[in-house]
Amino acid sequence: MNKHLTIIFVLLFSSVLKAQVQTTENQTIYVIDQIQVGLHTDKTLQSPIIKLIPSGSPLELVKQEAELSFVRDASGTGGWVDTSYISEFSSAEPKIQEAEGRIRSLETSLSNARLGQTSEEIDNLMRQINDQSSRIEQLSSENLSLNQQINASNSDSLYEKIDQLSQENRQLDSQLANILESASQPVDNQSSDTTEGLLTVKNILIFSGIILVVGIGLGIYLMDFANRRRHGGFRI
């Protein structure tokens, strides 16, 4: 029994190990951007290393000879380093981190601006909806009041009244046309005051004529409405 358990354990362990090896072989890896430069005691890379200096660290260049340079770090420790590992320009990593921070800040600002704009648009739409709702309520109230007035009135008497008003309007319109025709005829040998007076009267008459025409139109509409009301909503 123990022998079988041992065999099963070995097989399972082998399968796991094989899977890990395959994963390692197929996985994409990268060279790290953080390195450490050895600070040597003497002007040779085979000399003992005093300390390891991380990439991006500022150094003071004291002197440079061939492929090695004597430098001091921020703590004042001096030593020799491989010249190929130092540069006049700072490491790109701090700049990348700074740029990433700016990007995050801009993304946050943009997100807040969008939220503010969306809120403003929603408030504007709500105001428009409220205005339209108030207007609808006002029109509904006016329509209800008009219907109540029509229902409370006598349709026959209303029709007779409308007919009477229409006849009076036609008579007044005919009289007005005659007056306007007389006023439009040229008049000679009259003073400027008289002419201006006639023009004023003419303007008043024209305005009155417009009012009468509108009144006739309103009368026709009310006649048609009363007629359709008497015949169940149909125009006869």
PDB file of C-alpha atoms in Angstrom:
ATOM      1  CA  MET A   1       0.000   0.000   0.000  1.00  0.00           C
ATOM      2  CA  ASN A   2       2.798   2.423   0.905  1.00  0.00           C
ATOM      3  CA  LYS A   3       4.585   1.515  -2.303  1.00  0.00           C
ATOM      4  CA  HIS A   4       1.559   2.499  -4.385  1.00  0.00           C
ATOM      5  CA  LEU A   5       1.220   5.810  -2.537  1.00  0.00           C
ATOM      6  CA  THR A   6       4.882   6.540  -3.163  1.00  0.00           C
ATOM      7  CA  ILE A   7       4.503   5.884  -6.884  1.00  0.00           C
ATOM      8  CA  ILE A   8       1.428   8.138  -7.080  1.00  0.00           C
ATOM      9  CA  PHE A   9       3.238  10.934  -5.229  1.00  0.00           C
ATOM     10  CA  VAL A  10       6.255  10.679  -7.553  1.00  0.00           C
ATOM     11  CA  LEU A  11       4.010  10.849 -10.629  1.00  0.00           C
ATOM     12  CA  LEU A  12       2.139  13.881  -9.315  1.00  0.00           C
ATOM     13  CA  PHE A  13       5.361  15.665  -8.411  1.00  0.00           C
ATOM     14  CA  SER A  14       6.813  14.927 -11.848  1.00  0.00           C
ATOM     15  CA  SER A  15       3.688  16.312 -13.551  1.00  0.00           C
ATOM     16  CA  VAL A  16       3.818  19.520 -11.519  1.00  0.00           C
ATOM     17  CA  LEU A  17       7.534  19.943 -12.162  1.00  0.00           C
ATOM     18  CA  LYS A  18       7.058  19.355 -15.887  1.00  0.00           C
ATOM     19  CA  ALA A  19       4.247  21.910 -16.026  1.00  0.00           C
ATOM     20  CA  GLN A  20       6.440  24.475 -14.266  1.00  0.00           C
ATOM     21  CA  VAL A  21       9.307  23.849 -16.684  1.00  0.00           C
ATOM     22  CA  GLN A  22       7.001  24.250 -19.694  1.00  0.00           C
ATOM     23  CA  THR A  23       5.553  27.451 -18.241  1.00  0.00           C
ATOM     24  CA  THR A  24       9.052  28.815 -17.692  1.00  0.00           C
ATOM     25  CA  GLU A  25      10.103  27.925 -21.223  1.00  0.00           C
ATOM     26  CA  ASN A  26       7.066  29.577 -22.827  1.00  0.00           C
ATOM     27  CA  GLN A  27       6.962  32.665 -20.603  1.00  0.00           C
ATOM     28  CA  THR A  28       8.184  36.027 -21.899  1.00  0.00           C
ATOM     29  CA  ILE A  29      10.657  37.719 -19.569  1.00  0.00           C
ATOM     30  CA  TYR A  30      12.388  41.115 -19.556  1.00  0.00           C
ATOM     31  CA  VAL A  31      15.691  42.544 -18.427  1.00  0.00           C
ATOM     32  CA  ILE A  32      15.224  44.646 -15.309  1.00  0.00           C
ATOM     33  CA  ASP A  33      15.850  48.368 -15.530  1.00  0.00           C
ATOM     34  CA  GLN A  34      17.250  48.511 -11.996  1.00  0.00           C
ATOM     35  CA  ILE A  35      20.925  47.591 -11.835  1.00  0.00           C
ATOM     36  CA  GLN A  36      23.644  48.136  -9.251  1.00  0.00           C
ATOM     37  CA  VAL A  37      27.131  49.325 -10.123  1.00  0.00           C
ATOM     38  CA  GLY A  38      30.079  48.119  -8.092  1.00  0.00           C
ATOM     39  CA  LEU A  39      32.231  50.803  -6.447  1.00  0.00           C
ATOM     40  CA  HIS A  40      35.775  49.396  -6.409  1.00  0.00           C
ATOM     41  CA  THR A  41      38.667  50.276  -4.136  1.00  0.00           C
ATOM     42  CA  ASP A  42      41.300  50.337  -6.886  1.00  0.00           C
ATOM     43  CA  LYS A  43      41.487  51.237 -10.536  1.00  0.00           C
ATOM     44  CA  THR A  44      40.603  47.738 -11.660  1.00  0.00           C
ATOM     45  CA  LEU A  45      37.381  45.762 -11.830  1.00  0.00           C
ATOM     46  CA  GLN A  46      39.084  42.858 -10.083  1.00  0.00           C
ATOM     47  CA  SER A  47      39.611  44.913  -6.930  1.00  0.00           C
ATOM     48  CA  PRO A  48      37.250  44.535  -3.951  1.00  0.00           C
ATOM     49  CA  ILE A  49      33.854  46.231  -4.159  1.00  0.00           C
ATOM     50  CA  ILE A  50      33.229  48.830  -1.485  1.00  0.00           C
ATOM     51  CA  LYS A  51      29.509  49.115  -2.105  1.00  0.00           C
ATOM     52  CA  LEU A  52      26.823  48.713  -4.776  1.00  0.00           C
ATOM     53  CA  ILE A  53      25.303  51.884  -6.189  1.00  0.00           C
ATOM     54  CA  PRO A  54      21.715  51.637  -7.561  1.00  0.00           C
ATOM     55  CA  SER A  55      20.998  52.906 -11.047  1.00  0.00           C
ATOM     56  CA  GLY A  56      19.880  56.518 -11.211  1.00  0.00           C
ATOM     57  CA  SER A  57      21.984  57.572  -8.217  1.00  0.00           C
ATOM     58  CA  PRO A  58      23.750  60.950  -8.623  1.00  0.00           C
ATOM     59  CA  LEU A  59      27.542  60.746  -8.460  1.00  0.00           C
ATOM     60  CA  GLU A  60      30.340  63.290  -8.397  1.00  0.00           C
ATOM     61  CA  LEU A  61      32.910  62.629 -11.117  1.00  0.00           C
ATOM     62  CA  VAL A  62      36.362  63.280  -9.675  1.00  0.00           C
ATOM     63  CA  LYS A  63      38.505  61.972 -12.518  1.00  0.00           C
ATOM     64  CA  GLN A  64      38.270  59.639 -15.473  1.00  0.00           C
ATOM     65  CA  GLU A  65      41.034  57.355 -16.737  1.00  0.00           C
ATOM     66  CA  ALA A  66      40.606  54.980 -19.662  1.00  0.00           C
ATOM     67  CA  GLU A  67      37.633  52.706 -18.969  1.00  0.00           C
ATOM     68  CA  LEU A  68      37.326  53.530 -15.264  1.00  0.00           C
ATOM     69  CA  SER A  69      36.225  56.657 -13.429  1.00  0.00           C
ATOM     70  CA  PHE A  70      36.729  57.750  -9.853  1.00  0.00           C
ATOM     71  CA  VAL A  71      33.462  58.975  -8.341  1.00  0.00           C
ATOM     72  CA  ARG A  72      31.887  59.876  -5.016  1.00  0.00           C
ATOM     73  CA  ASP A  73      28.311  59.180  -4.016  1.00  0.00           C
ATOM     74  CA  ALA A  74      26.023  61.363  -1.896  1.00  0.00           C
ATOM     75  CA  SER A  75      27.466  59.925   1.319  1.00  0.00           C
ATOM     76  CA  GLY A  76      31.007  60.932   0.312  1.00  0.00           C
ATOM     77  CA  THR A  77      32.223  57.403  -0.352  1.00  0.00           C
ATOM     78  CA  GLY A  78      34.673  57.343  -3.255  1.00  0.00           C
ATOM     79  CA  GLY A  79      35.762  54.552  -5.557  1.00  0.00           C
ATOM     80  CA  TRP A  80      36.255  53.376  -9.103  1.00  0.00           C
ATOM     81  CA  VAL A  81      33.430  52.356 -11.425  1.00  0.00           C
ATOM     82  CA  ASP A  82      33.148  51.141 -14.994  1.00  0.00           C
ATOM     83  CA  THR A  83      32.767  54.249 -17.177  1.00  0.00           C
ATOM     84  CA  SER A  84      30.238  52.508 -19.430  1.00  0.00           C
ATOM     85  CA  TYR A  85      27.759  52.493 -16.514  1.00  0.00           C
ATOM     86  CA  ILE A  86      27.750  56.250 -15.944  1.00  0.00           C
ATOM     87  CA  SER A  87      26.252  59.048 -18.048  1.00  0.00           C
ATOM     88  CA  GLU A  88      25.866  62.809 -18.089  1.00  0.00           C
ATOM     89  CA  PHE A  89      22.094  62.374 -18.205  1.00  0.00           C
ATOM     90  CA  SER A  90      19.920  61.170 -15.389  1.00  0.00           C
ATOM     91  CA  SER A  91      18.137  57.850 -15.548  1.00  0.00           C
ATOM     92  CA  ALA A  92      14.861  57.698 -17.465  1.00  0.00           C
ATOM     93  CA  GLU A  93      13.088  55.904 -14.616  1.00  0.00           C
ATOM     94  CA  PRO A  94      12.399  59.027 -12.482  1.00  0.00           C
ATOM     95  CA  LYS A  95      11.167  60.848 -15.565  1.00  0.00           C
ATOM     96  CA  ILE A  96       8.915  57.920 -16.443  1.00  0.00           C
ATOM     97  CA  GLN A  97       7.487  57.870 -12.934  1.00  0.00           C
ATOM     98  CA  GLU A  98       6.924  61.633 -13.089  1.00  0.00           C
ATOM     99  CA  ALA A  99       5.215  61.311 -16.479  1.00  0.00           C
ATOM    100  CA  GLU A 100       3.021  58.489 -15.195  1.00  0.00           C
ATOM    101  CA  GLY A 101       2.037  60.642 -12.224  1.00  0.00           C
ATOM    102  CA  ARG A 102       1.089  63.500 -14.540  1.00  0.00           C
ATOM    103  CA  ILE A 103      -0.933  61.136 -16.718  1.00  0.00           C
ATOM    104  CA  ARG A 104      -2.842  59.848 -13.696  1.00  0.00           C
ATOM    105  CA  SER A 105      -3.489  63.422 -12.567  1.00  0.00           C
ATOM    106  CA  LEU A 106      -4.739  64.413 -16.028  1.00  0.00           C
ATOM    107  CA  GLU A 107      -6.970  61.349 -16.218  1.00  0.00           C
ATOM    108  CA  THR A 108      -8.482  62.239 -12.851  1.00  0.00           C
ATOM    109  CA  SER A 109      -9.042  65.853 -13.931  1.00  0.00           C
ATOM    110  CA  LEU A 110     -10.618  64.716 -17.204  1.00  0.00           C
ATOM    111  CA  SER A 111     -12.894  62.300 -15.389  1.00  0.00           C
ATOM    112  CA  ASN A 112     -14.007  65.016 -12.958  1.00  0.00           C
ATOM    113  CA  ALA A 113     -14.593  67.437 -15.847  1.00  0.00           C
ATOM    114  CA  ARG A 114     -16.743  64.876 -17.641  1.00  0.00           C
ATOM    115  CA  LEU A 115     -18.743  64.231 -14.493  1.00  0.00           C
ATOM    116  CA  GLY A 116     -19.253  67.965 -14.001  1.00  0.00           C
ATOM    117  CA  GLN A 117     -20.337  68.414 -17.609  1.00  0.00           C
ATOM    118  CA  THR A 118     -22.719  65.467 -17.368  1.00  0.00           C
ATOM    119  CA  SER A 119     -24.249  66.872 -14.182  1.00  0.00           C
ATOM    120  CA  GLU A 120     -24.690  70.280 -15.824  1.00  0.00           C
ATOM    121  CA  GLU A 121     -26.371  68.708 -18.862  1.00  0.00           C
ATOM    122  CA  ILE A 122     -28.691  66.698 -16.620  1.00  0.00           C
ATOM    123  CA  ASP A 123     -29.634  69.834 -14.650  1.00  0.00           C
ATOM    124  CA  ASN A 124     -30.338  71.692 -17.902  1.00  0.00           C
ATOM    125  CA  LEU A 125     -32.539  68.867 -19.173  1.00  0.00           C
ATOM    126  CA  MET A 126     -34.399  68.726 -15.867  1.00  0.00           C
ATOM    127  CA  ARG A 127     -35.082  72.476 -16.057  1.00  0.00           C
ATOM    128  CA  GLN A 128     -36.416  72.086 -19.590  1.00  0.00           C
ATOM    129  CA  ILE A 129     -38.609  69.170 -18.520  1.00  0.00           C
ATOM    130  CA  ASN A 130     -39.978  71.175 -15.586  1.00  0.00           C
ATOM    131  CA  ASP A 131     -40.698  74.156 -17.857  1.00  0.00           C
ATOM    132  CA  GLN A 132     -42.513  71.951 -20.351  1.00  0.00           C
ATOM    133  CA  SER A 133     -44.454  70.247 -17.560  1.00  0.00           C
ATOM    134  CA  SER A 134     -45.563  73.635 -16.215  1.00  0.00           C
ATOM    135  CA  ARG A 135     -46.590  74.731 -19.708  1.00  0.00           C
ATOM    136  CA  ILE A 136     -48.569  71.506 -20.212  1.00  0.00           C
ATOM    137  CA  GLU A 137     -50.338  71.990 -16.884  1.00  0.00           C
ATOM    138  CA  GLN A 138     -51.171  75.586 -17.843  1.00  0.00           C
ATOM    139  CA  LEU A 139     -52.575  74.564 -21.234  1.00  0.00           C
ATOM    140  CA  SER A 140     -54.539  71.721 -19.665  1.00  0.00           C
ATOM    141  CA  SER A 141     -56.048  74.141 -17.145  1.00  0.00           C
ATOM    142  CA  GLU A 142     -56.961  76.626 -19.882  1.00  0.00           C
ATOM    143  CA  ASN A 143     -58.483  73.867 -22.002  1.00  0.00           C
ATOM    144  CA  LEU A 144     -60.524  72.593 -19.062  1.00  0.00           C
ATOM    145  CA  SER A 145     -61.767  76.114 -18.299  1.00  0.00           C
ATOM    146  CA  LEU A 146     -62.755  76.656 -21.944  1.00  0.00           C
ATOM    147  CA  ASN A 147     -64.616  73.356 -22.075  1.00  0.00           C
ATOM    148  CA  GLN A 148     -66.457  74.217 -18.884  1.00  0.00           C
ATOM    149  CA  GLN A 149     -67.507  77.575 -20.319  1.00  0.00           C
ATOM    150  CA  ILE A 150     -68.723  75.967 -23.540  1.00  0.00           C
ATOM    151  CA  ASN A 151     -70.585  73.221 -21.690  1.00  0.00           C
ATOM    152  CA  ALA A 152     -72.213  75.770 -19.390  1.00  0.00           C
ATOM    153  CA  SER A 153     -73.439  77.895 -22.313  1.00  0.00           C
ATOM    154  CA  ASN A 154     -76.478  77.266 -24.509  1.00  0.00           C
ATOM    155  CA  SER A 155     -75.266  75.967 -27.899  1.00  0.00           C
ATOM    156  CA  ASP A 156     -78.265  77.340 -29.809  1.00  0.00           C
ATOM    157  CA  SER A 157     -77.990  80.803 -28.287  1.00  0.00           C
ATOM    158  CA  LEU A 158     -74.239  80.752 -28.850  1.00  0.00           C
ATOM    159  CA  TYR A 159     -74.744  79.879 -32.498  1.00  0.00           C
ATOM    160  CA  GLU A 160     -77.287  82.712 -32.915  1.00  0.00           C
ATOM    161  CA  LYS A 161     -74.937  85.159 -31.209  1.00  0.00           C
ATOM    162  CA  ILE A 162     -72.069  84.122 -33.462  1.00  0.00           C
ATOM    163  CA  ASP A 163     -74.220  84.524 -36.557  1.00  0.00           C
ATOM    164  CA  GLN A 164     -75.301  87.985 -35.421  1.00  0.00           C
ATOM    165  CA  LEU A 165     -71.704  89.055 -34.759  1.00  0.00           C
ATOM    166  CA  SER A 166     -70.614  87.754 -38.147  1.00  0.00           C
ATOM    167  CA  GLN A 167     -73.309  89.778 -39.922  1.00  0.00           C
ATOM    168  CA  GLU A 168     -72.325  92.910 -38.013  1.00  0.00           C
ATOM    169  CA  ASN A 169     -68.673  92.335 -38.864  1.00  0.00           C
ATOM    170  CA  ARG A 170     -69.472  91.976 -42.558  1.00  0.00           C
ATOM    171  CA  GLN A 171     -71.451  95.228 -42.500  1.00  0.00           C
ATOM    172  CA  LEU A 172     -68.641  97.052 -40.699  1.00  0.00           C
ATOM    173  CA  ASP A 173     -66.088  95.606 -43.098  1.00  0.00           C
ATOM    174  CA  SER A 174     -68.093  96.906 -46.068  1.00  0.00           C
ATOM    175  CA  GLN A 175     -68.381 100.355 -44.502  1.00  0.00           C
ATOM    176  CA  LEU A 176     -64.689 100.336 -43.698  1.00  0.00           C
ATOM    177  CA  ALA A 177     -63.797  99.442 -47.281  1.00  0.00           C
ATOM    178  CA  ASN A 178     -65.780 102.436 -48.527  1.00  0.00           C
ATOM    179  CA  ILE A 179     -64.082 104.764 -46.062  1.00  0.00           C
ATOM    180  CA  LEU A 180     -60.619 103.480 -46.991  1.00  0.00           C
ATOM    181  CA  GLU A 181     -61.378 103.921 -50.674  1.00  0.00           C
ATOM    182  CA  SER A 182     -62.367 107.534 -50.073  1.00  0.00           C
ATOM    183  CA  ALA A 183     -59.325 108.175 -47.900  1.00  0.00           C
ATOM    184  CA  SER A 184     -56.954 106.742 -50.508  1.00  0.00           C
ATOM    185  CA  GLN A 185     -58.071 109.148 -53.255  1.00  0.00           C
ATOM    186  CA  PRO A 186     -55.547 111.987 -53.924  1.00  0.00           C
ATOM    187  CA  VAL A 187     -56.496 115.352 -52.527  1.00  0.00           C
ATOM    188  CA  ASP A 188     -55.146 118.611 -53.974  1.00  0.00           C
ATOM    189  CA  ASN A 189     -54.757 122.057 -52.445  1.00  0.00           C
ATOM    190  CA  GLN A 190     -54.797 120.849 -48.821  1.00  0.00           C
ATOM    191  CA  SER A 191     -52.437 121.906 -46.100  1.00  0.00           C
ATOM    192  CA  SER A 192     -49.771 119.598 -44.711  1.00  0.00           C
ATOM    193  CA  ASP A 193     -51.593 119.416 -41.359  1.00  0.00           C
ATOM    194  CA  THR A 194     -54.734 118.173 -43.052  1.00  0.00           C
ATOM    195  CA  THR A 195     -52.727 115.608 -45.028  1.00  0.00           C
ATOM    196  CA  GLU A 196     -51.019 114.320 -41.892  1.00  0.00           C
ATOM    197  CA  GLY A 197     -54.395 114.119 -40.161  1.00  0.00           C
ATOM    198  CA  LEU A 198     -55.816 112.071 -43.002  1.00  0.00           C
ATOM    199  CA  LEU A 199     -52.812 109.750 -42.917  1.00  0.00           C
ATOM    200  CA  THR A 200     -53.277 109.249 -39.180  1.00  0.00           C
ATOM    201  CA  VAL A 201     -56.952 108.494 -39.664  1.00  0.00           C
ATOM    202  CA  LYS A 202     -56.059 106.148 -42.482  1.00  0.00           C
ATOM    203  CA  ASN A 203     -53.610 104.258 -40.278  1.00  0.00           C
ATOM    204  CA  ILE A 204     -56.212 103.967 -37.545  1.00  0.00           C
ATOM    205  CA  LEU A 205     -58.773 102.696 -40.022  1.00  0.00           C
ATOM    206  CA  ILE A 206     -56.334 100.154 -41.432  1.00  0.00           C
ATOM    207  CA  PHE A 207     -55.553  98.886 -37.938  1.00  0.00           C
ATOM    208  CA  SER A 208     -59.270  98.712 -37.176  1.00  0.00           C
ATOM    209  CA  GLY A 209     -59.800  96.783 -40.404  1.00  0.00           C
ATOM    210  CA  ILE A 210     -57.188  94.244 -39.366  1.00  0.00           C
ATOM    211  CA  ILE A 211     -58.942  93.803 -36.029  1.00  0.00           C
ATOM    212  CA  LEU A 212     -62.280  93.324 -37.802  1.00  0.00           C
ATOM    213  CA  VAL A 213     -60.797  90.732 -40.154  1.00  0.00           C
ATOM    214  CA  VAL A 214     -59.398  88.834 -37.189  1.00  0.00           C
ATOM    215  CA  GLY A 215     -62.796  89.096 -35.520  1.00  0.00           C
ATOM    216  CA  ILE A 216     -64.466  87.650 -38.612  1.00  0.00           C
ATOM    217  CA  GLY A 217     -62.004  84.760 -38.625  1.00  0.00           C
ATOM    218  CA  LEU A 218     -62.682  84.104 -34.961  1.00  0.00           C
ATOM    219  CA  GLY A 219     -66.416  84.246 -35.594  1.00  0.00           C
ATOM    220  CA  ILE A 220     -66.165  81.739 -38.435  1.00  0.00           C
ATOM    221  CA  TYR A 221     -64.139  79.400 -36.224  1.00  0.00           C
ATOM    222  CA  LEU A 222     -66.675  79.638 -33.392  1.00  0.00           C
ATOM    223  CA  MET A 223     -69.526  79.044 -35.839  1.00  0.00           C
ATOM    224  CA  ASP A 224     -67.792  75.967 -37.165  1.00  0.00           C
ATOM    225  CA  PHE A 225     -67.069  74.746 -33.641  1.00  0.00           C
ATOM    226  CA  ALA A 226     -70.673  75.230 -32.537  1.00  0.00           C
ATOM    227  CA  ASN A 227     -71.942  73.539 -35.714  1.00  0.00           C
ATOM    228  CA  ARG A 228     -69.710  70.509 -35.171  1.00  0.00           C
ATOM    229  CA  ARG A 229     -70.751  70.389 -31.520  1.00  0.00           C
ATOM    230  CA  ARG A 230     -74.422  70.234 -32.541  1.00  0.00           C
ATOM    231  CA  HIS A 231     -73.690  67.361 -34.958  1.00  0.00           C
ATOM    232  CA  GLY A 232     -71.574  65.187 -32.696  1.00  0.00           C
ATOM    233  CA  GLY A 233     -68.172  66.542 -33.700  1.00  0.00           C
ATOM    234  CA  PHE A 234     -68.650  66.210 -37.484  1.00  0.00           C
ATOM    235  CA  ARG A 235     -68.453  69.119 -39.906  1.00  0.00           C
ATOM    236  CA  ILE A 236     -71.740  69.390 -41.934  1.00  0.00           C
TER     237      ILE A 236
END
